[in-house]
Short mmCIF file of C-alpha atoms in Angstrom, two decimals:
data_model
loop_
_atom_site.label_atom_id
_atom_site.label_comp_id
_atom_site.label_asym_id
_atom_site.label_seq_id
_atom_site.Cartn_x
_atom_site.Cartn_y
_atom_site.Cartn_z
CA MET C 217 0.00 0.00 0.00
CA ASP C 218 1.14 3.56 -0.73
CA LEU C 219 0.84 5.91 2.25
CA ARG C 220 1.84 9.07 0.40
CA LEU C 221 -1.22 11.29 0.57
CA THR C 222 -3.21 11.79 -2.59
CA PRO C 223 -5.03 15.13 -3.03
CA ALA C 224 -8.26 13.39 -1.95
CA GLU C 225 -6.64 11.99 1.19
CA ALA C 226 -5.08 15.35 2.06
CA ALA C 227 -8.53 16.91 1.68
CA PHE C 228 -9.97 14.20 3.95
CA ARG C 229 -7.41 15.14 6.63
CA ASP C 230 -8.24 18.84 6.30
CA ARG C 231 -12.00 18.21 6.57
CA LEU C 232 -11.52 16.01 9.61
CA ARG C 233 -9.27 18.53 11.35
CA SER C 234 -11.81 21.29 10.72
CA TRP C 235 -14.63 19.13 12.05
CA LEU C 236 -12.65 18.20 15.18
CA ASP C 237 -11.71 21.85 15.78
CA ALA C 238 -15.36 22.85 15.57
CA THR C 239 -16.85 19.90 17.46
CA LEU C 240 -14.54 19.10 20.38
CA PRO C 241 -15.03 22.45 22.19
CA THR C 242 -18.79 21.79 22.24
CA LEU C 243 -18.51 18.51 24.16
CA PRO C 244 -19.57 18.40 27.82
CA PRO C 245 -17.03 17.46 30.52
CA LYS C 246 -16.20 13.77 30.74
CA PRO C 247 -18.17 12.02 33.51
CA ASP C 248 -16.64 10.31 36.52
CA ARG C 249 -14.91 7.08 35.51
CA ASP C 250 -17.17 4.93 37.74
CA ASP C 251 -20.46 6.56 36.74
CA TRP C 252 -21.19 4.01 34.05
CA PRO C 253 -24.66 5.22 33.00
CA ALA C 254 -23.15 8.69 32.45
CA ARG C 255 -20.12 7.22 30.69
CA ARG C 256 -22.36 5.22 28.36
CA ALA C 257 -24.36 8.36 27.57
CA TYR C 258 -21.15 10.35 26.90
CA ASP C 259 -19.54 7.65 24.73
CA THR C 260 -22.68 6.88 22.71
CA ALA C 261 -23.35 10.63 22.17
CA TRP C 262 -19.82 10.97 20.74
CA GLN C 263 -20.42 7.95 18.53
CA ARG C 264 -23.66 9.52 17.27
CA LEU C 265 -21.78 12.74 16.43
CA LEU C 266 -19.30 10.69 14.41
CA PHE C 267 -22.14 8.85 12.67
CA ASP C 268 -24.02 12.03 11.76
CA ALA C 269 -20.80 13.58 10.42
CA GLY C 270 -19.99 10.51 8.33
CA TYR C 271 -17.00 9.40 10.39
CA ALA C 272 -18.47 6.25 12.02
CA GLY C 273 -16.98 2.96 10.88
CA VAL C 274 -14.32 4.59 8.75
CA ASP C 275 -12.86 1.18 7.87
CA TRP C 276 -16.18 -0.68 7.60
CA PRO C 277 -17.46 -1.47 4.09
CA SER C 278 -19.95 1.09 2.78
CA GLY C 279 -22.39 -1.75 2.14
CA HIS C 280 -22.51 -2.34 5.90
CA GLY C 281 -22.94 1.32 6.88
CA GLY C 282 -19.30 2.28 7.09
CA LEU C 283 -17.40 4.96 5.22
CA GLY C 284 -15.57 2.40 3.09
CA ALA C 285 -12.47 4.55 3.34
CA SER C 286 -9.02 3.60 2.14
CA PRO C 287 -6.45 2.24 4.62
CA THR C 288 -4.66 5.57 4.48
CA GLU C 289 -7.85 7.46 5.32
CA GLN C 290 -8.47 5.15 8.26
CA LEU C 291 -4.98 5.83 9.58
CA ILE C 292 -5.53 9.56 9.08
CA PHE C 293 -8.76 9.34 11.08
CA LEU C 294 -7.16 7.44 13.95
CA GLU C 295 -4.08 9.64 14.04
CA GLU C 296 -5.98 12.95 13.91
CA THR C 297 -8.55 11.98 16.54
CA ALA C 298 -5.81 10.77 18.88
CA LYS C 299 -3.71 13.90 18.32
CA ALA C 300 -6.74 16.10 19.01
CA ARG C 301 -7.42 14.03 22.16
CA ALA C 302 -10.94 13.35 20.97
CA PRO C 303 -12.99 10.94 23.11
CA TYR C 304 -11.97 7.30 22.84
CA VAL C 305 -14.52 4.70 21.73
CA GLY C 306 -15.00 3.88 25.44
CA ALA C 307 -18.11 1.78 26.10
CA ASN C 308 -18.47 1.20 22.34
CA PHE C 309 -15.10 -0.58 22.21
CA VAL C 310 -16.28 -4.18 21.93
CA GLY C 311 -19.09 -3.44 19.47
CA LEU C 312 -17.08 -1.27 17.11
CA LEU C 313 -13.76 -3.11 17.20
CA HIS C 314 -14.72 -6.75 17.88
CA ALA C 315 -18.36 -7.70 17.42
CA GLY C 316 -19.14 -5.52 14.41
CA PRO C 317 -16.15 -6.64 12.33
CA THR C 318 -16.81 -10.26 13.34
CA LEU C 319 -20.46 -10.01 12.22
CA ILE C 320 -19.35 -8.51 8.91
CA VAL C 321 -17.12 -11.54 8.28
CA GLU C 322 -19.04 -14.37 9.99
CA GLY C 323 -22.61 -13.17 10.69
CA THR C 324 -25.79 -13.87 8.75
CA GLU C 325 -27.56 -11.16 6.75
CA GLU C 326 -30.24 -11.04 9.46
CA GLN C 327 -27.61 -10.54 12.19
CA ARG C 328 -25.87 -7.79 10.22
CA ALA C 329 -29.18 -6.03 9.57
CA ALA C 330 -30.14 -6.29 13.24
CA HIS C 331 -26.92 -4.99 14.78
CA LEU C 332 -24.42 -3.20 12.51
CA LYS C 333 -26.25 0.11 12.14
CA GLY C 334 -27.05 0.20 15.86
CA ILE C 335 -23.36 -0.29 16.68
CA LEU C 336 -22.30 2.47 14.29
CA ARG C 337 -24.93 4.94 15.62
CA GLY C 338 -24.02 4.23 19.25
CA ASP C 339 -27.46 2.73 19.91
CA GLU C 340 -26.00 -0.67 20.85
CA VAL C 341 -23.26 -1.26 23.41
CA TRP C 342 -21.59 -4.68 23.50
CA CYS C 343 -19.44 -6.51 26.05
CA GLN C 344 -17.18 -9.53 25.71
CA GLY C 345 -17.93 -12.82 27.51
CA PHE C 346 -14.86 -14.89 26.72
CA SER C 347 -12.76 -15.21 29.94
CA GLU C 348 -13.78 -17.49 32.80
CA PRO C 349 -12.66 -17.73 36.46
CA ASP C 350 -11.10 -21.19 36.07
CA ALA C 351 -9.74 -20.82 32.53
CA GLY C 352 -7.45 -17.77 32.68
CA SER C 353 -5.81 -17.25 29.33
CA ASP C 354 -6.48 -20.86 28.36
CA LEU C 355 -9.69 -20.00 26.53
CA ALA C 356 -10.16 -23.57 25.31
CA SER C 357 -10.74 -24.61 28.94
CA LEU C 358 -13.98 -22.64 29.19
CA ARG C 359 -16.77 -24.44 31.08
CA THR C 360 -19.86 -22.31 30.46
CA VAL C 361 -22.23 -24.75 28.74
CA ALA C 362 -25.09 -24.27 26.29
CA VAL C 363 -27.51 -27.16 25.74
CA ARG C 364 -29.75 -26.98 22.70
CA GLU C 365 -33.49 -27.39 23.37
CA GLY C 366 -35.43 -27.02 20.11
CA GLU C 367 -34.68 -23.57 18.68
CA GLU C 368 -32.97 -22.28 21.83
CA TYR C 369 -29.73 -22.75 23.71
CA VAL C 370 -29.96 -22.97 27.54
CA ILE C 371 -26.80 -21.46 29.05
CA ASN C 372 -25.27 -21.96 32.50
CA GLY C 373 -21.89 -20.79 33.76
CA ARG C 374 -19.75 -17.79 34.75
CA LYS C 375 -17.63 -15.27 32.89
CA VAL C 376 -15.12 -12.80 34.32
CA TRP C 377 -13.35 -9.59 33.21
CA THR C 378 -16.42 -8.86 31.07
CA SER C 379 -15.72 -5.39 29.68
CA HIS C 380 -18.54 -2.80 30.02
CA ALA C 381 -21.09 -5.44 31.09
CA GLU C 382 -22.83 -2.98 33.41
CA VAL C 383 -24.16 -0.91 30.52
CA ALA C 384 -24.05 -3.38 27.62
CA ASP C 385 -27.03 -4.37 25.48
CA TYR C 386 -25.41 -7.47 23.99
CA CYS C 387 -22.51 -9.79 24.76
CA GLU C 388 -20.31 -11.73 22.35
CA LEU C 389 -20.39 -15.01 24.25
CA LEU C 390 -18.36 -18.21 23.94
CA VAL C 391 -20.01 -21.37 25.26
CA ARG C 392 -19.24 -25.08 25.21
CA THR C 393 -21.85 -26.92 23.15
CA ASP C 394 -20.14 -30.34 22.92
CA PRO C 395 -18.42 -31.39 26.16
CA ASP C 396 -17.16 -34.62 24.57
CA ALA C 397 -15.36 -32.96 21.65
CA PRO C 398 -11.67 -31.93 21.79
CA ARG C 399 -11.25 -28.68 23.70
CA HIS C 400 -11.10 -26.44 20.63
CA LYS C 401 -13.87 -28.25 18.72
CA GLY C 402 -16.92 -28.02 20.99
CA ILE C 403 -17.22 -24.22 21.36
CA THR C 404 -19.89 -21.91 19.87
CA TRP C 405 -20.02 -18.07 19.46
CA LEU C 406 -23.42 -16.60 20.50
CA ILE C 407 -25.06 -13.17 20.62
CA LEU C 408 -26.39 -12.83 24.19
CA PRO C 409 -28.98 -10.11 24.96
CA MET C 410 -27.92 -8.71 28.33
CA ASP C 411 -31.53 -8.25 29.45
CA ALA C 412 -32.30 -11.96 29.06
CA PRO C 413 -33.72 -13.56 32.24
CA GLY C 414 -30.98 -15.32 34.23
CA VAL C 415 -28.17 -12.83 33.44
CA THR C 416 -26.54 -11.29 36.55
CA VAL C 417 -23.75 -8.67 36.40
CA ARG C 418 -21.40 -8.11 39.36
CA PRO C 419 -18.88 -5.22 38.95
CA LEU C 420 -15.19 -5.84 39.75
CA ARG C 421 -12.49 -3.35 40.85
CA THR C 422 -9.24 -2.98 38.93
CA ALA C 423 -5.80 -2.12 40.33
CA VAL C 424 -6.46 1.61 39.82
CA GLY C 425 -9.89 1.41 41.44
CA SER C 426 -12.01 1.61 38.28
CA SER C 427 -14.87 -0.75 37.47
CA GLU C 428 -14.93 -1.31 33.72
CA PHE C 429 -14.90 -5.09 34.23
CA SER C 430 -17.59 -7.31 35.72
CA GLU C 431 -18.35 -10.89 36.58
CA LEU C 432 -21.18 -12.38 34.53
CA ILE C 433 -23.34 -15.15 36.00
CA LEU C 434 -25.57 -17.12 33.61
CA ASP C 435 -28.35 -19.19 35.15
CA ASP C 436 -30.60 -21.06 32.70
CA VAL C 437 -30.34 -18.22 30.18
CA ARG C 438 -32.18 -18.93 26.92
CA VAL C 439 -30.79 -17.66 23.61
CA PRO C 440 -32.36 -18.33 20.19
CA VAL C 441 -30.36 -20.54 17.83
CA ALA C 442 -30.66 -17.65 15.35
CA ASN C 443 -28.20 -15.77 17.60
CA ARG C 444 -25.42 -18.21 16.77
CA VAL C 445 -22.55 -16.73 14.72
CA GLY C 446 -20.94 -19.40 12.58
CA ALA C 447 -21.71 -23.09 12.84
CA GLU C 448 -22.36 -24.97 16.08
CA ASN C 449 -19.06 -26.11 17.62
CA ASP C 450 -17.12 -23.82 15.24
CA GLY C 451 -16.84 -21.00 17.77
CA TRP C 452 -13.11 -21.36 18.28
CA ARG C 453 -12.46 -20.39 14.67
CA VAL C 454 -14.93 -17.49 14.90
CA ALA C 455 -13.27 -16.35 18.13
CA MET C 456 -9.91 -16.31 16.38
CA VAL C 457 -11.43 -13.91 13.83
CA THR C 458 -12.55 -11.68 16.71
CA PHE C 459 -9.11 -11.84 18.33
CA SER C 460 -7.41 -11.00 15.06
CA PHE C 461 -9.29 -7.70 14.89
CA GLU C 462 -8.66 -7.06 18.58
CA ARG C 463 -4.95 -7.75 18.42
CA GLY C 464 -4.30 -6.27 15.02
CA THR C 465 -6.29 -3.07 14.80
CA ALA C 466 -7.91 -2.36 18.17
CA PHE C 467 -4.82 -0.78 19.78
CA ILE C 468 -4.12 1.81 17.10
CA SER C 469 -5.05 4.85 19.19
CA ASP C 470 -2.92 3.44 22.00
CA VAL C 471 0.16 3.64 19.78
CA VAL C 472 -0.51 7.33 19.19
CA GLU C 473 -0.94 7.66 22.95
CA SER C 474 2.45 5.94 23.39
CA ARG C 475 3.99 8.67 21.23
CA ASN C 476 2.29 11.32 23.37
CA LEU C 477 3.45 9.70 26.62
CA LEU C 478 7.02 9.41 25.36
CA ALA C 479 7.01 13.08 24.31
CA GLU C 480 5.60 14.06 27.71
CA THR C 481 8.35 12.05 29.42
CA VAL C 482 11.01 13.84 27.41
CA ALA C 483 9.47 17.23 28.28
CA THR C 484 9.44 16.29 31.97
CA ALA C 485 13.08 15.16 31.82
CA ARG C 486 14.10 18.43 30.15
CA ALA C 487 12.37 20.41 32.94
CA THR C 488 13.57 18.35 35.94
CA PRO C 489 16.84 19.39 37.62
CA ALA C 490 19.44 16.60 37.98
CA PRO C 491 21.18 16.05 41.35
CA GLY C 492 24.62 17.09 39.99
CA GLY C 493 23.37 20.05 37.97
CA GLY C 494 21.71 20.42 34.59
CA THR C 495 18.55 18.38 33.92
CA LEU C 496 17.62 14.72 33.74
CA TRP C 497 17.74 15.02 29.95
CA ASP C 498 21.54 15.39 30.16
CA ASP C 499 21.71 11.69 31.09
CA GLY C 500 22.97 9.86 27.99
CA ALA C 501 21.49 6.54 29.14
CA LEU C 502 18.05 8.14 29.44
CA ARG C 503 18.30 9.62 25.94
CA ARG C 504 19.39 6.22 24.60
CA ASP C 505 16.35 4.53 26.18
CA VAL C 506 14.06 7.19 24.70
CA GLY C 507 15.59 6.64 21.28
CA VAL C 508 15.13 2.86 21.44
CA LEU C 509 11.51 3.17 22.56
CA ALA C 510 10.76 5.81 19.91
CA ALA C 511 12.21 3.55 17.21
CA GLU C 512 10.03 0.69 18.43
CA VAL C 513 6.92 2.90 18.34
CA SER C 514 7.82 3.85 14.77
CA GLY C 515 8.14 0.16 13.89
CA LEU C 516 4.78 -0.60 15.50
CA TRP C 517 3.17 2.14 13.42
CA SER C 518 4.55 0.49 10.27
CA LEU C 519 3.07 -2.82 11.42
CA ILE C 520 -0.26 -1.07 11.96
CA ARG C 521 -0.17 0.08 8.35
CA LYS C 522 0.26 -3.53 7.25
CA ASN C 523 -2.52 -4.84 9.52
CA VAL C 524 -4.96 -2.10 8.53
CA SER C 525 -4.18 -2.67 4.88
CA GLU C 526 -4.87 -6.40 5.23
CA ALA C 527 -8.08 -5.85 7.21
CA SER C 528 -9.34 -3.27 4.72
CA ALA C 529 -8.70 -5.71 1.90
CA GLY C 530 -10.91 -8.29 3.60
CA MET C 531 -8.01 -10.26 5.01
CA ILE C 532 -7.62 -11.25 8.66
CA PRO C 533 -4.28 -9.97 10.02
CA VAL C 534 -3.38 -13.09 12.00
CA GLN C 535 0.42 -12.99 11.85
CA GLY C 536 0.79 -9.22 12.15
CA ALA C 537 -1.89 -9.17 14.84
CA SER C 538 0.00 -11.41 17.24
CA VAL C 539 3.35 -9.74 16.54
CA PHE C 540 1.78 -6.34 17.12
CA LYS C 541 -0.02 -7.35 20.32
CA LEU C 542 3.15 -8.91 21.75
CA LYS C 543 5.52 -6.04 20.96
CA PHE C 544 3.11 -3.16 21.60
CA THR C 545 2.23 -4.27 25.13
CA GLU C 546 5.88 -4.81 26.05
CA ASN C 547 6.85 -1.42 24.58
CA ARG C 548 4.05 0.37 26.43
CA GLN C 549 5.09 -1.13 29.77
CA ARG C 550 8.70 -0.02 29.22
CA ILE C 551 7.56 3.50 28.36
CA GLY C 552 5.62 3.48 31.64
CA ASP C 553 8.73 2.32 33.51
CA LEU C 554 10.79 5.11 31.93
CA ALA C 555 8.13 7.70 32.78
CA ALA C 556 8.13 6.48 36.39
CA HIS C 557 11.95 6.79 36.50
CA VAL C 558 11.74 10.39 35.33
CA LEU C 559 8.96 11.23 37.80
CA GLY C 560 10.98 9.83 40.71
CA ARG C 561 9.12 10.01 44.04
CA ALA C 562 6.06 11.45 42.27
CA SER C 563 5.57 8.04 40.66
CA LEU C 564 4.43 6.67 44.03
CA ALA C 565 1.06 8.48 43.95
CA MET C 566 -1.79 8.84 41.46
CA SER C 567 -2.50 12.36 42.70
CA GLY C 568 -0.59 15.43 41.52
CA PRO C 569 0.47 16.65 38.07
CA GLY C 570 1.94 13.27 37.06
CA GLY C 571 -0.97 11.25 38.41
CA HIS C 572 -2.34 10.37 34.98
CA VAL C 573 1.07 8.97 33.99
CA VAL C 574 1.16 6.83 37.14
CA GLU C 575 -2.35 5.55 36.52
CA ASP C 576 -1.46 4.77 32.91
CA ARG C 577 1.58 2.79 34.06
CA VAL C 578 -0.51 0.71 36.48
CA ASN C 579 -3.03 0.06 33.72
CA THR C 580 -0.30 -1.20 31.41
CA LEU C 581 0.37 -4.05 33.85
CA ALA C 582 -2.79 -5.63 32.41
CA PHE C 583 -1.83 -5.06 28.78
CA THR C 584 0.35 -8.17 28.51
CA ILE C 585 -2.49 -10.25 30.01
CA ALA C 586 -5.60 -8.85 28.31
CA ALA C 587 -6.68 -10.14 24.89
CA GLY C 588 -4.39 -13.16 25.15
CA THR C 589 -1.23 -13.13 27.27
CA SER C 590 2.21 -12.58 25.81
CA GLN C 591 2.87 -16.28 26.39
CA ILE C 592 -0.19 -17.14 24.28
CA GLN C 593 1.00 -14.80 21.50
CA LYS C 594 4.43 -16.47 21.49
CA ASN C 595 2.78 -19.89 21.19
CA ILE C 596 0.64 -18.66 18.26
CA LEU C 597 3.68 -17.31 16.45
CA ALA C 598 5.78 -20.41 17.15
CA GLU C 599 3.18 -23.03 16.29
CA ARG C 600 0.91 -21.42 13.65
CA VAL C 601 3.25 -18.99 11.91
CA LEU C 602 6.69 -20.63 12.19
CA GLY C 603 5.38 -24.20 12.21
CA LEU C 604 7.43 -25.23 15.24
CA PRO C 605 6.40 -28.30 17.31
CA LYS C 606 3.51 -27.76 19.68
CA GLU C 607 4.22 -26.99 23.30
CA PRO C 608 3.88 -30.12 25.52
CA ARG C 609 0.44 -30.32 27.14
CA TRP C 610 0.33 -31.44 30.79
CA THR C 611 -2.96 -32.90 31.99
#
């Protein structure tokens, strides 16, 4: 793909910048991070603004309600919104970046008609019901079962770390539909309405005190067979499609944020007096670390270009997705460590001018675990990409 801007793409950037300049000052203050009804209202209102302006689903096909933009235009959109510090997708994260793209690839026409426009308009908020208390990152060990009775599945089990469950309308749910099949063969991907009888949501607290995750308890929940995405017992393959979007394209704004955090760290170092005179920026080792991290961020951005190009061409960025997820999360944690080093004693508290940097660093501790641990990514690359022998399984 050619990322030199054409006149049309340069005009797209100019229009977007003008729209952001005019729109962002009109937004109300962001609500408290634990006021989830208010956060849903804020995030969905922003999504509706994007939809009305023609910027919702920039990378989605125009036939499914998206803008059908080129890969370059999608990158322009993500870069400009991040630079302008526009609201993040927030509560719309799972719907826009996981469920919607998965339905486009794997859903039926009825499922696409029922959900895609609602996701793009901000009318539907989705959560993700993949992880379980006893499975950890070993997704194939999931125990939540669904037994088919006529034209319904009856679901029982528990999910954990369910993002935005408190305010979600639907959940992308993985269930075991054949307990006798090999672990990866008896799983099915279902659309779960969150208001179905038998669904209980219990909020959880994260390390920084926020509550974007919940525990999900499913007690004789009935879901129509028509809500199944893909074939029965083929959910593992469908889930890999979902993960490919999550790992390959869902962290793009975070890379721009990594650039911002690194630049902020440099500015802090330049302004902080060193014990022996001068500033912290006079430390050659610090400048070397900044240079290495900046080069890695640049490399990650190139990998994003490749992943976005593949996704926009209807391909699933499996290889680049795992490489990106593995390297991005490690890079972000090291940037957080460097920022903490520059902050010194101020890195011990989330209050004060550097509090947001401290909170960001704590949050990055989860990055190498969420969406498949780094160990899982290494196994994927070794076994599926490089064709190395499978890791020994201990039972």
